[in-house]
Short mmCIF file of C-alpha atoms in Angstrom, two decimals:
data_model
loop_
_atom_site.label_atom_id
_atom_site.label_comp_id
_atom_site.label_asym_id
_atom_site.label_seq_id
_atom_site.Cartn_x
_atom_site.Cartn_y
_atom_site.Cartn_z
CA UNK A 1 3.65 7.26 29.98
CA UNK A 2 0.09 7.11 28.71
CA UNK A 3 -1.27 4.86 25.98
CA UNK A 4 -4.94 5.67 26.35
CA UNK A 5 -6.51 2.73 24.55
CA UNK A 6 -4.28 0.14 26.21
CA UNK A 7 -4.70 1.84 29.58
CA UNK A 8 -8.30 0.66 29.29
CA UNK A 9 -7.77 -2.60 27.42
CA UNK A 10 -4.93 -4.10 29.46
CA UNK A 11 -6.09 -5.96 32.55
CA UNK A 12 -4.17 -8.33 34.85
CA UNK A 13 -5.28 -11.26 32.70
CA UNK A 14 -4.06 -9.45 29.57
CA UNK A 15 -0.75 -8.75 31.30
CA UNK A 16 -0.44 -12.43 32.11
CA UNK A 17 -1.09 -13.37 28.48
CA UNK A 18 1.50 -10.85 27.30
CA UNK A 19 4.03 -12.20 29.76
CA UNK A 20 3.41 -15.77 28.64
CA UNK A 21 4.03 -14.77 25.01
CA UNK A 22 7.08 -12.65 25.85
CA UNK A 23 5.37 -9.42 24.80
CA UNK A 24 4.96 -7.77 28.19
CA UNK A 25 8.21 -5.83 27.86
CA UNK A 26 6.88 -4.12 24.71
CA UNK A 27 4.03 -2.45 26.54
CA UNK A 28 5.34 -2.19 30.09
CA UNK A 29 8.23 -0.05 28.82
CA UNK A 30 6.19 2.12 26.44
CA UNK A 31 7.84 5.56 26.40
CA UNK A 32 5.44 7.55 24.24
CA UNK A 33 2.32 9.48 25.12
CA UNK A 34 -0.76 8.29 23.23
CA UNK A 35 -3.67 9.44 25.33
CA UNK A 36 -5.95 9.32 22.27
CA UNK A 37 -8.93 10.84 24.07
CA UNK A 38 -9.50 13.61 21.50
CA UNK A 39 -10.23 13.02 17.83
CA UNK A 40 -7.96 14.81 15.37
CA UNK A 41 -8.62 15.83 11.76
CA UNK A 42 -7.25 12.45 10.70
CA UNK A 43 -9.90 10.52 12.63
CA UNK A 44 -12.60 12.99 11.58
CA UNK A 45 -11.87 12.43 7.88
CA UNK A 46 -11.73 8.66 8.31
CA UNK A 47 -15.01 8.48 10.23
CA UNK A 48 -16.80 10.77 7.75
CA UNK A 49 -16.10 8.32 4.90
CA UNK A 50 -17.43 5.20 6.60
CA UNK A 51 -20.76 3.67 5.63
CA UNK A 52 -20.59 0.92 8.26
CA UNK A 53 -18.89 -0.17 11.45
CA UNK A 54 -19.05 -2.91 14.08
CA UNK A 55 -20.10 -2.21 17.65
CA UNK A 56 -19.51 -4.46 20.65
CA UNK A 57 -21.48 -4.40 23.87
CA UNK A 58 -21.70 -6.70 26.88
CA UNK A 59 -24.84 -8.24 28.35
CA UNK A 60 -25.81 -8.43 32.01
CA UNK A 61 -24.77 -12.09 31.94
CA UNK A 62 -21.28 -11.16 30.72
CA UNK A 63 -21.70 -12.32 27.12
CA UNK A 64 -20.31 -10.00 24.42
CA UNK A 65 -22.38 -9.04 21.40
CA UNK A 66 -21.10 -7.54 18.16
CA UNK A 67 -23.48 -5.81 15.79
CA UNK A 68 -22.98 -4.38 12.32
CA UNK A 69 -24.25 -0.84 11.85
CA UNK A 70 -24.68 0.73 8.43
CA UNK A 71 -26.02 3.78 6.65
CA UNK A 72 -25.03 6.40 4.11
CA UNK A 73 -21.37 7.54 4.25
CA UNK A 74 -20.87 9.76 7.25
CA UNK A 75 -23.91 8.46 9.14
CA UNK A 76 -21.60 8.12 12.13
CA UNK A 77 -21.31 11.85 12.79
CA UNK A 78 -18.66 13.69 14.74
CA UNK A 79 -20.42 16.21 16.96
CA UNK A 80 -17.20 17.51 18.49
CA UNK A 81 -13.69 16.18 19.08
CA UNK A 82 -14.89 13.93 21.91
CA UNK A 83 -18.40 13.03 20.78
CA UNK A 84 -19.93 10.90 18.03
CA UNK A 85 -23.58 10.18 17.29
CA UNK A 86 -25.61 8.16 14.82
CA UNK A 87 -29.22 7.49 13.95
CA UNK A 88 -30.36 4.01 14.91
CA UNK A 89 -32.60 2.59 12.18
CA UNK A 90 -35.02 -0.28 12.61
CA UNK A 91 -33.52 -3.72 12.00
CA UNK A 92 -34.64 -7.18 13.11
CA UNK A 93 -36.12 -5.70 16.31
CA UNK A 94 -34.13 -7.87 18.72
CA UNK A 95 -32.70 -4.73 20.40
CA UNK A 96 -29.78 -6.61 21.91
CA UNK A 97 -27.31 -3.72 21.67
CA UNK A 98 -29.92 -1.27 22.93
CA UNK A 99 -30.66 -3.46 25.96
CA UNK A 100 -27.01 -4.18 26.69
CA UNK A 101 -26.06 -0.51 26.59
CA UNK A 102 -28.97 0.47 28.81
CA UNK A 103 -27.45 -1.77 31.50
CA UNK A 104 -23.77 -1.12 30.72
CA UNK A 105 -22.94 1.99 28.71
CA UNK A 106 -19.50 0.79 27.58
CA UNK A 107 -19.04 0.05 23.87
CA UNK A 108 -16.20 -0.63 21.47
CA UNK A 109 -16.45 0.39 17.82
CA UNK A 110 -14.40 -1.09 15.00
CA UNK A 111 -14.22 0.93 11.77
CA UNK A 112 -12.51 -0.55 8.69
CA UNK A 113 -11.42 0.96 5.39
CA UNK A 114 -10.89 -2.20 3.35
CA UNK A 115 -9.42 -0.68 0.16
CA UNK A 116 -6.77 1.21 2.14
CA UNK A 117 -6.40 -1.56 4.75
CA UNK A 118 -6.89 0.76 7.72
CA UNK A 119 -8.88 0.22 10.91
CA UNK A 120 -9.80 2.41 13.83
CA UNK A 121 -10.83 1.15 17.28
CA UNK A 122 -12.88 3.34 19.60
CA UNK A 123 -13.80 2.92 23.26
CA UNK A 124 -16.85 5.00 24.18
CA UNK A 125 -19.70 5.38 26.63
CA UNK A 126 -23.12 5.47 25.03
CA UNK A 127 -26.26 7.46 25.72
CA UNK A 128 -29.43 6.22 24.04
CA UNK A 129 -31.79 9.09 23.31
CA UNK A 130 -35.38 9.34 22.16
CA UNK A 131 -35.81 11.18 18.88
CA UNK A 132 -37.35 14.21 20.58
CA UNK A 133 -34.86 14.36 23.45
CA UNK A 134 -32.45 16.68 21.62
CA UNK A 135 -34.01 17.82 18.33
CA UNK A 136 -30.83 19.53 17.11
CA UNK A 137 -28.83 16.33 17.57
CA UNK A 138 -31.49 14.25 15.84
CA UNK A 139 -31.42 16.66 12.91
CA UNK A 140 -27.62 16.56 12.75
CA UNK A 141 -27.46 12.78 12.34
CA UNK A 142 -30.56 12.17 10.21
CA UNK A 143 -30.23 11.47 6.50
CA UNK A 144 -33.59 12.53 5.01
CA UNK A 145 -33.11 10.51 1.80
CA UNK A 146 -32.16 7.29 3.57
CA UNK A 147 -35.09 4.88 3.38
CA UNK A 148 -35.24 3.33 6.83
CA UNK A 149 -37.32 3.88 9.94
CA UNK A 150 -35.47 5.95 12.52
CA UNK A 151 -36.08 4.74 16.09
CA UNK A 152 -33.52 6.40 18.39
CA UNK A 153 -30.23 8.27 18.58
CA UNK A 154 -26.98 6.88 19.93
CA UNK A 155 -24.55 9.43 21.37
CA UNK A 156 -21.04 8.19 22.07
CA UNK A 157 -18.61 9.95 24.37
CA UNK A 158 -15.02 9.07 23.55
CA UNK A 159 -12.86 7.33 26.13
CA UNK A 160 -9.94 6.37 23.85
CA UNK A 161 -9.15 5.34 20.29
CA UNK A 162 -6.32 3.50 18.57
CA UNK A 163 -5.27 2.61 15.03
CA UNK A 164 -4.55 -1.00 14.11
CA UNK A 165 -1.91 -2.24 11.73
CA UNK A 166 -3.07 -3.29 8.21
CA UNK A 167 -1.97 -6.89 8.69
CA UNK A 168 -4.47 -9.52 7.50
CA UNK A 169 -6.94 -6.98 6.06
CA UNK A 170 -7.96 -8.17 2.60
CA UNK A 171 -8.82 -5.23 0.32
CA UNK A 172 -12.51 -5.22 -0.60
CA UNK A 173 -14.41 -2.71 -2.67
CA UNK A 174 -18.03 -1.57 -2.71
CA UNK A 175 -20.10 -1.42 -5.88
CA UNK A 176 -19.81 2.38 -5.86
CA UNK A 177 -16.02 2.21 -5.51
CA UNK A 178 -15.71 -0.26 -8.37
CA UNK A 179 -17.96 1.89 -10.55
CA UNK A 180 -15.76 4.91 -9.86
CA UNK A 181 -12.56 2.96 -10.52
CA UNK A 182 -13.77 1.73 -13.90
CA UNK A 183 -15.27 5.03 -15.05
CA UNK A 184 -12.13 6.00 -17.07
CA UNK A 185 -12.22 2.57 -18.75
CA UNK A 186 -15.86 2.98 -19.73
CA UNK A 187 -15.20 6.47 -21.06
CA UNK A 188 -12.26 5.21 -23.13
CA UNK A 189 -14.32 2.32 -24.49
CA UNK A 190 -17.10 4.72 -25.48
CA UNK A 191 -14.55 6.91 -27.26
CA UNK A 192 -13.10 3.95 -29.16
CA UNK A 193 -16.54 2.69 -30.14
CA UNK A 194 -17.41 6.14 -31.48
CA UNK A 195 -14.16 6.24 -33.47
CA UNK A 196 -14.83 2.76 -34.88
CA UNK A 197 -18.35 3.75 -35.88
CA UNK A 198 -17.07 6.85 -37.65
CA UNK A 199 -14.40 4.79 -39.43
CA UNK A 200 -16.97 2.23 -40.59
CA UNK A 201 -19.18 5.01 -41.90
CA UNK A 202 -16.31 6.50 -43.90
CA UNK A 203 -15.36 3.12 -45.31
CA UNK A 204 -18.97 2.38 -46.27
CA UNK A 205 -19.19 5.67 -48.17
CA UNK A 206 -15.84 5.41 -49.95
CA UNK A 207 -15.96 4.57 -53.72
CA UNK A 208 -14.89 1.05 -54.58
CA UNK A 209 -11.84 0.49 -56.76
CA UNK A 210 -12.61 -0.83 -60.26
#
């Protein structure tokens, strides 16, 4: 049966490593059907919430390279159930990922939701487009209020995805998430301070006992 992500990931060397560790029987006898070559509503919702991800590419010399990509939530945009795209903003101008993907269009994305300890892995093939190549696509992935210089568009065509277990993911929270979490506390503190101020005013105006 099919297990789309592992159909790509498992090579003879991986099989050998699994066999050495006694794990080969787990995957050689897989009886399900996880083709995972079409995003569902679950993946769409997860991707739309992300404000960053990690992307791996491979150089012409065989060396891997992992780069962090970030932007406003949802900057990695689902175009359809097999296609993602994002605006590539100017960084340190090394262009390692851009060069690697021009020579080898295979990429692996790693998306993590730290508070909920969830992670999504995506195998994709990447097209790198000039900004004027497909104006409608550029418009779809551009965040007008995001202050960064847009240089190109990355379009990713899904090969397979898989969800990882939450093991070893330490929950971490962004400043915005912490602000939202503590909003009820701040509102309650403001209410109590107002009540204390009103009580002090009443006590200050009360006649003193003789």
